[in-house]
Amino acid sequence: MNTFDSIIIGAGPAGLKAADTLANFNRKVLLIDTDAKIGGKLNLWDRLFPDFSSSQELLNQLSKNINNENVTLKLNTNIISIKNNDNHWMATDSNGNTFYATTMIIATGFDVFDAHRKEEYGYGIYKNVITSVDLEKILSGEVSIETPSKVAFIQCVGSRDEKVGNNFCSKNCCICAVKQTIELKEKFPLTDIYCFYMDLRMFGQSYEELYRRSQQDYGVNFVRGRVSEISPTMDNKVVLKAEDTLLSRPLKLTADLVVLMVGMEASKGTKILGNQLNINNTDGFVKSTDRYLSDSETTLKGLFVTGTSKRQMSIPETMNDAVNAAVIVNNFLNTL
Amino acid sequence: MHKRYWNNYQKEIAEDHYFYARSCIRQTFFSGSETAFLKMMTDELGKDIFDDSRQHTCTGIGYHSDIIPLETISTVIARLFSLMTEMGYENFVPSCITSFGILTEITELWHHRPDLLEKTRELLYKATKREFNVPKNIAHPCDIIYKFREDLKKNMKYQLVNKDTGEPLKIVEHIGCHYAKAFPDRGVGGAEFPHVLVGMIESWGGSVIDYPERRHCCGFGFRNYLVQANRGYSLSNSNKKLESMAPYEPDFIVANCPGCTMFLDRWQYTVAEMEGITYDKHGHGIPVLTYEEMAGLLLGYNPWELGLQIHQIQCEPLLDKIGIAYSPEDKYKDAYGKQLFPPQKPNNLIV
Amino acid sequence: MDKKNLILKKLDEDVRFHEALSACMNCGICTAICPAAEFYKYDPRAICNIVQMGNVDEIEDLLKSDTIWYCGQCMSCKTRCPRGNTPGMLITVLRKVSQELGYFTESEKGRQQFAIEQIVGKNIVNFGYCVHPDIVEPFMHPEQGPVWKWFRKNIESVAPRFGAVYHQEKAGALRKVDDNSIDEIRRIFEVSGGNELFDTIEKFSEQKASEYHQNADHDYLMKVYTDNSGEHSK
Ligand code: SF4
Ligand code: SF4
Ligand code: SF4
């Protein structure tokens, strides 16, 4: 029988950091991910807000930290069920393999909102409508495009929207947009950039300063109004319709490129496991026992949760949360 | 690539046995279309559809111009439902898009507020001693034609293809706002990429144009047309659409709402007369058809019995493009074969 | 009840009011695609905001203004609102209250209700149609063009070509709606508040007409039907 102190499901920033921390406590950890490589959604981003540090460097560091005999890494493994049996946790994958541990940590994270669902924005239909994730490939140089003369960023795509069933704010897309506008401006200094927002949520340290720089040093234009629809033009551009709510005036903007700032939904894995164990909120994220006092615990003994499988978090928040979860798990193991 | 995004997710559309409710606007401007629809249903498809002589307006245009209270329109509709119930039908087919929208809205309201349904029953009974069942299925005639588009195709003599070039005709489809904008799940394909007309066009050989103002309202705007002082609204919104589609050089426009069909036709004439502008290259304007007219033409129905001569934008260039046979001499004959003096020619628009 | 409470009560009483507006976040998505905002000095977002702020004086001003009469009732706003609101339906309720309190005669666009009631309203209860060729008079509708004139002139002998049964009492397009059905429609209007609304519109219009030293008759109708200060559009 494969027995571990803890099984961590999900090898994104949360899972990696939790594994690293538990390993430092000399706990035996099994770290599982359905992907072929570690890093989860960190792989989607090139540089990180607000300091433009490299995601790959961070990932390399995280990877180094788990490279020790206490951590067993299992990739390409899709956990489809979790059960508790006599104070032991079992995780079964789609091939029928079962893994056993004293504790289990859900770190299954988030999925990027599928922009196709917002039909009126024409993602997947008009080739110049892309998502913030697609843009990262352009910014990293992996995909090259001709210099666009006008680019529009659209905030809150798939967030704060009853129509797609997501009432929440995804928290990170505002600052991510600011980061991306600056990077795009650095790449294409002559490009005009318009950012359509409803509220700019600059909640983190130095975010507001970055927003100011994007305006002051890079001339990014911020328009307060949510985009209603995007349609094609004769010359292969797209036109956006919004209201400039500060002027009370409908406006149309023709752009060569539109970037949809897609939000963060509970990932498919988070939803499946949360549902199975009956520990999820209505929005699909996993519910901790108490947001203030026991934010890593779930209602099930020995089952813990960390990172964006709980709610939207930035990367530093996620990793801090993972350290916290690991400490709590270690304490729990000490009591047995 | 167009095919990929007009979703053909289905709503429920009854198979047979329909109660037909005529549209004030459609019968006023396109009575040939209503006749053609009934003919397609019975002669081409062998369906049972009933046309009650005691039917009347749903008052929808009055409701949307705010002179009819909710309770009144609910009860008037209830009378239509009571005729349907009395004749033994359960599937209601309103010819008008405004009606379709109203019926959807009110039956939805009754669903959430059974007390309001009860109240309507009381009012109808008090006024007329009538009772009614809420229809099992409400579908617009365009839904039904969409559903049976492949069956109709078997009987069609023509296709939506340019007979000289063999190319599919380029068609603008205009969906009336009240078809699916309020209740997207009640329209075939939803509100953003409704498939109901696209499905017909693509099955019958044509291609569809996607253009910037595709979803924009035709500009009817109820009180904004009904009152002369407001018609600038209507004109300007229609033109916004027409201007936006013109560069794509559509062969024709097809609409599922009779109001839209009429406005897009008449405002082209108005602009041509006021400003000398037409939205095609040759000065004829872009023909605007009802979906019944589009289907009827392909089935080989006589264009002059469909009523194409009472559109202001004339259809002959389109008929020639498809290769539809017609008799020019018969165009302005009356029902008894008498040759009438033709309508006056506009100054700018070529007819 | 004082006027202020009356306005709020009347709004609150309408089932459509709460359906139309729960909580607006002022995003402007509705205004972005609104055909009325495109043409008029009109902003459905701003209207939602005024109503949700609940300042009765401002709401009263709104009820007396041209603003609420600009909407074209296309319901495009309903499709998109990320909060599930329907500004177009909010407008319906505001217009209803404006008529019930007689505020509609305070604005040029509001006064037009008299013409609509006389033309469409009377047509419904007299003939059973909202629209019928008989009321689309070419002289009031120049945009209908020469073909419409031709059709109207020859309607009796041309309409049958399209399968219509113009003015006949049998099933078909343009039939005469039978007397029994008309009677039933009238009784429905009697019991369901339809007549009451007509009377209200007429009563307040009569009052307004007298300010112009007119009766609410054909002249007043033509006045409200054609008056255009030119101040409405963008
Ligand atoms: S973070 Fe900004 S863009 Fe993202 S959902 Fe919240 S408000 Fe919208
Ligand atoms: S779309 Fe909805 S939330 Fe946005 S401004 Fe309009 S009513 Fe308010
Ligand atoms: S219903 Fe009225 S407010 Fe809504 S989009 Fe149409 S015209 Fe504008």
mmCIF file of N, CA and C in Angstrom, chain A residues 52 63 81 92 117-118 124 186 190 192 196 200 229 233 239 243 259 285 325 331:
data_model
loop_
_atom_site.group_PDB
_atom_site.id
_atom_site.type_symbol
_atom_site.label_atom_id
_atom_site.label_comp_id
_atom_site.label_asym_id
_atom_site.label_seq_id
_atom_site.Cartn_x
_atom_site.Cartn_y
_atom_site.Cartn_z
ATOM 1 N N PHE A 52 6.735 42.389 -12.790
ATOM 2 C CA PHE A 52 7.221 41.835 -14.064
ATOM 3 C C PHE A 52 8.274 40.742 -13.866
ATOM 4 N N SER A 63 10.129 24.246 -8.247
ATOM 5 C CA SER A 63 10.434 22.886 -8.674
ATOM 6 C C SER A 63 11.654 22.354 -7.918
ATOM 7 N N SER A 81 -11.832 10.360 -7.800
ATOM 8 C CA SER A 81 -12.626 10.258 -6.580
ATOM 9 C C SER A 81 -11.754 10.264 -5.338
ATOM 10 N N THR A 92 -8.435 8.006 -5.942
ATOM 11 C CA THR A 92 -8.401 7.043 -7.044
ATOM 12 C C THR A 92 -8.314 7.797 -8.361
ATOM 13 N N ARG A 117 -18.090 31.393 -24.151
ATOM 14 C CA ARG A 117 -19.427 31.465 -23.535
ATOM 15 C C ARG A 117 -20.016 32.860 -23.605
ATOM 16 N N LYS A 118 -19.170 33.857 -23.776
ATOM 17 C CA LYS A 118 -19.669 35.223 -23.890
ATOM 18 C C LYS A 118 -19.837 35.463 -25.394
ATOM 19 N N GLY A 124 -13.174 33.234 -30.745
ATOM 20 C CA GLY A 124 -13.201 32.000 -31.541
ATOM 21 C C GLY A 124 -13.882 32.214 -32.880
ATOM 22 N N GLU A 186 5.362 48.571 -24.357
ATOM 23 C CA GLU A 186 6.820 48.454 -24.510
ATOM 24 C C GLU A 186 7.176 47.759 -25.808
ATOM 25 N N LEU A 190 3.903 52.583 -30.495
ATOM 26 C CA LEU A 190 3.003 53.472 -31.235
ATOM 27 C C LEU A 190 1.544 53.045 -31.163
ATOM 28 N N ASP A 192 -2.130 52.514 -29.869
ATOM 29 C CA ASP A 192 -3.041 53.152 -28.912
ATOM 30 C C ASP A 192 -3.772 52.074 -28.128
ATOM 31 N N PHE A 196 -11.314 49.135 -21.222
ATOM 32 C CA PHE A 196 -12.702 49.358 -20.801
ATOM 33 C C PHE A 196 -12.953 48.673 -19.466
ATOM 34 N N LEU A 200 -11.758 49.773 -11.277
ATOM 35 C CA LEU A 200 -10.386 49.275 -11.333
ATOM 36 C C LEU A 200 -9.976 48.896 -9.925
ATOM 37 N N GLU A 229 -20.982 44.603 -27.019
ATOM 38 C CA GLU A 229 -20.793 43.606 -28.069
ATOM 39 C C GLU A 229 -19.631 43.961 -28.975
ATOM 40 N N THR A 233 -15.730 44.095 -38.951
ATOM 41 C CA THR A 233 -15.884 45.119 -39.974
ATOM 42 C C THR A 233 -15.406 44.540 -41.296
ATOM 43 N N VAL A 239 -15.402 46.112 -34.250
ATOM 44 C CA VAL A 239 -15.882 47.305 -33.582
ATOM 45 C C VAL A 239 -16.564 46.937 -32.268
ATOM 46 N N GLU A 243 -20.601 52.177 -23.418
ATOM 47 C CA GLU A 243 -20.980 53.535 -23.065
ATOM 48 C C GLU A 243 -19.804 54.141 -22.306
ATOM 49 N N VAL A 259 -8.489 42.375 -26.378
ATOM 50 C CA VAL A 259 -8.025 41.425 -25.371
ATOM 51 C C VAL A 259 -9.105 41.275 -24.306
ATOM 52 N N PHE A 285 -16.415 26.856 -5.920
ATOM 53 C CA PHE A 285 -15.173 26.824 -5.137
ATOM 54 C C PHE A 285 -15.400 26.018 -3.848
ATOM 55 N N ALA A 325 -1.579 26.304 5.043
ATOM 56 C CA ALA A 325 -2.226 24.993 5.016
ATOM 57 C C ALA A 325 -1.247 23.910 5.479
ATOM 58 N N ASN A 331 0.456 20.311 12.041
ATOM 59 C CA ASN A 331 -0.093 20.309 13.404
ATOM 60 C C ASN A 331 -1.097 19.178 13.578
#
